[in-house]
Amino acid sequence: MAAPCDRLILQSDWEQVLREKNGKAWVAYKTAVPPSEYSEFIGHGLSQEGLLYLTTKDEEFSISDITKRSLVVTYHGETASLSRKFVAPIVTYSGIHSLKKQVTCLNTTSGGLGVSCDSEGKLKVWQTSNGEVRRELVGHVGDVYTCRFFPSGIVILSAGADTMIKIWSAETGTCATTITGHKAAILDTAIVDRGRNIVTASRDGTVKLWDVGQQACLATFEDIGGDVNCCSLDTPENSIDLGTRVSQSDREVATEGKMLLAGCENGTIQGYGLFSRKKIFNLHLDSAVNACAFVSELYAVCGTQDGFINLLDLRNTSSPMNTWKESRGPILSLLGHKGGFFTSTGDGSCFHVNERWETTTELTGSDCDPIYKVSSDGDNIYTSCRDGSIRKYSLNYIN
């Protein structure tokens, strides 16, 4: 197993404390083998343009590319060097959910709406521009584990501990449809194309394909071997054999060419041809798989409870093409972005890995509280956290 990567860590509220004259924020270069090295940045106020004036306490650490919400930190040691961009949130929404409740999932649209759920089972729709809660969606019994918008941006899919799948109008807050059929909690969902069909992953050890219009199960993937923690759906390169279509039902729409990923508590990441029901691969890892995502037509990524990221080449899934660890906590969510991906973890880390599989950017704000989910509306990145906050980051500072 690969050793943990070296890391640069910056104080979570650095952009606030360094605005104060003589304000200090700590920075650390942490290696797999102690000791780590620590230093401080010192603030000297703001320029007329609102940019930070900063100095460093130790020459091993340097700062560059300073803006209102981001800076680049570089460590130059005797035997190693490392550079990272750190990006602070442009706004933190603390009133959408109670600060005493964990925000366990969220999703956002380019149309200006967000949906999120908390550890109290509350499901809320809000405006991404200002965090104003538009309505609460009431109907689930117990915890809601997953929520997302359909591609239209005005319909919401949710599911949770009560085994119920619910379809909501984001405009009125009414529940249009409730679908049942799983025997245990539903942990994740995926939407096929425009949403006539959906996929759900459950603790009952199955993944199901549903016809939304008739609330009917079209297929059940049963040979999985344990709780299914996560799922993802996309169209891989057409050279990858996904099998032959088995269903002739006209209720099954746009499943051809789609690959289904299922991440499981038993430490496997499995791939299926959605329309063929054929198992394409079954890769065994060393820990429970908590999150999975496609990053391109050729590559997918999954993250495990022991904190490792596993990169998969979908043309050869006999073993991960790359495996590494950057955090001290489990991988909790993954979001594909520009050929790379964002990762959120149980130790409060949230970082971007680019298309060359290099970690380039860290999102700050969480003070060691787990970040459960990452979402994008095309212009911003949003995170949901155990501290009850939803943070918004501008992609202008990240890209």
PDB file of N, CA, C and O in Angstrom, residues 17 29 36 39 125 152 167 178 188 206 221 248 252 304 331 385 391:
ATOM      1  N   VAL A  17      -8.019  36.030   9.824  1.00  0.00           N
ATOM      2  CA  VAL A  17      -7.039  36.509  10.801  1.00  0.00           C
ATOM      3  C   VAL A  17      -5.946  37.338  10.146  1.00  0.00           C
ATOM      4  O   VAL A  17      -5.412  38.277  10.757  1.00  0.00           O
ATOM      5  N   TYR A  29       4.101  21.870   7.181  1.00  0.00           N
ATOM      6  CA  TYR A  29       4.501  20.891   6.168  1.00  0.00           C
ATOM      7  C   TYR A  29       4.549  19.551   6.882  1.00  0.00           C
ATOM      8  O   TYR A  29       5.398  19.331   7.756  1.00  0.00           O
ATOM      9  N   SER A  36       7.050  17.038  11.662  1.00  0.00           N
ATOM     10  CA  SER A  36       6.569  17.993  10.689  1.00  0.00           C
ATOM     11  C   SER A  36       7.189  19.357  10.981  1.00  0.00           C
ATOM     12  O   SER A  36       7.748  19.587  12.051  1.00  0.00           O
ATOM     13  N   SER A  39       5.290  26.889  10.800  1.00  0.00           N
ATOM     14  CA  SER A  39       5.699  28.285  10.727  1.00  0.00           C
ATOM     15  C   SER A  39       4.460  29.162  10.834  1.00  0.00           C
ATOM     16  O   SER A  39       3.344  28.657  11.083  1.00  0.00           O
ATOM     17  N   VAL A 125     -34.649  23.468   0.466  1.00  0.00           N
ATOM     18  CA  VAL A 125     -34.313  24.099  -0.807  1.00  0.00           C
ATOM     19  C   VAL A 125     -33.968  25.554  -0.530  1.00  0.00           C
ATOM     20  O   VAL A 125     -34.700  26.235   0.204  1.00  0.00           O
ATOM     21  N   SER A 152     -33.346  19.060 -15.097  1.00  0.00           N
ATOM     22  CA  SER A 152     -34.189  20.243 -15.316  1.00  0.00           C
ATOM     23  C   SER A 152     -33.920  21.338 -14.289  1.00  0.00           C
ATOM     24  O   SER A 152     -34.186  22.520 -14.545  1.00  0.00           O
ATOM     25  N   ILE A 167     -39.762  12.048  -5.119  1.00  0.00           N
ATOM     26  CA  ILE A 167     -39.583  13.019  -6.186  1.00  0.00           C
ATOM     27  C   ILE A 167     -40.374  14.270  -5.806  1.00  0.00           C
ATOM     28  O   ILE A 167     -41.574  14.195  -5.538  1.00  0.00           O
ATOM     29  N   THR A 178     -43.734   8.884  -4.611  1.00  0.00           N
ATOM     30  CA  THR A 178     -42.952   8.100  -3.654  1.00  0.00           C
ATOM     31  C   THR A 178     -42.807   6.689  -4.200  1.00  0.00           C
ATOM     32  O   THR A 178     -43.797   6.051  -4.573  1.00  0.00           O
ATOM     33  N   ASP A 188     -27.431   6.192  -1.792  1.00  0.00           N
ATOM     34  CA  ASP A 188     -27.017   7.041  -2.903  1.00  0.00           C
ATOM     35  C   ASP A 188     -27.956   6.828  -4.083  1.00  0.00           C
ATOM     36  O   ASP A 188     -28.679   5.822  -4.151  1.00  0.00           O
ATOM     37  N   THR A 206     -28.322  -4.214  -2.753  1.00  0.00           N
ATOM     38  CA  THR A 206     -28.735  -4.156  -4.154  1.00  0.00           C
ATOM     39  C   THR A 206     -28.629  -2.740  -4.705  1.00  0.00           C
ATOM     40  O   THR A 206     -28.628  -1.754  -3.959  1.00  0.00           O
ATOM     41  N   PHE A 221     -29.776  -5.221  -9.414  1.00  0.00           N
ATOM     42  CA  PHE A 221     -28.424  -5.783  -9.409  1.00  0.00           C
ATOM     43  C   PHE A 221     -28.198  -6.364  -8.013  1.00  0.00           C
ATOM     44  O   PHE A 221     -28.059  -5.623  -7.040  1.00  0.00           O
ATOM     45  N   GLN A 248     -36.320  -5.193 -23.340  1.00  0.00           N
ATOM     46  CA  GLN A 248     -36.966  -4.581 -24.503  1.00  0.00           C
ATOM     47  C   GLN A 248     -38.093  -3.629 -24.086  1.00  0.00           C
ATOM     48  O   GLN A 248     -38.861  -3.171 -24.922  1.00  0.00           O
ATOM     49  N   GLU A 252     -37.651   1.666 -20.328  1.00  0.00           N
ATOM     50  CA  GLU A 252     -36.224   1.841 -20.054  1.00  0.00           C
ATOM     51  C   GLU A 252     -35.646   2.747 -21.133  1.00  0.00           C
ATOM     52  O   GLU A 252     -35.629   2.399 -22.311  1.00  0.00           O
ATOM     53  N   THR A 304     -11.832   5.415  -0.205  1.00  0.00           N
ATOM     54  CA  THR A 304     -12.123   4.391   0.787  1.00  0.00           C
ATOM     55  C   THR A 304     -12.108   4.920   2.219  1.00  0.00           C
ATOM     56  O   THR A 304     -11.639   6.029   2.495  1.00  0.00           O
ATOM     57  N   ILE A 331     -12.254   9.053   2.860  1.00  0.00           N
ATOM     58  CA  ILE A 331     -12.765   9.802   1.720  1.00  0.00           C
ATOM     59  C   ILE A 331     -14.285   9.744   1.782  1.00  0.00           C
ATOM     60  O   ILE A 331     -14.875   8.666   1.832  1.00  0.00           O
ATOM     61  N   CYS A 385     -20.863  20.373   5.638  1.00  0.00           N
ATOM     62  CA  CYS A 385     -19.920  20.045   6.701  1.00  0.00           C
ATOM     63  C   CYS A 385     -20.628  19.626   7.991  1.00  0.00           C
ATOM     64  O   CYS A 385     -21.781  19.988   8.244  1.00  0.00           O
ATOM     65  N   ARG A 391     -20.430  25.970   2.601  1.00  0.00           N
ATOM     66  CA  ARG A 391     -19.462  26.965   2.143  1.00  0.00           C
ATOM     67  C   ARG A 391     -19.461  27.036   0.626  1.00  0.00           C
ATOM     68  O   ARG A 391     -19.568  26.017  -0.051  1.00  0.00           O
TER      69      ARG A 391
END
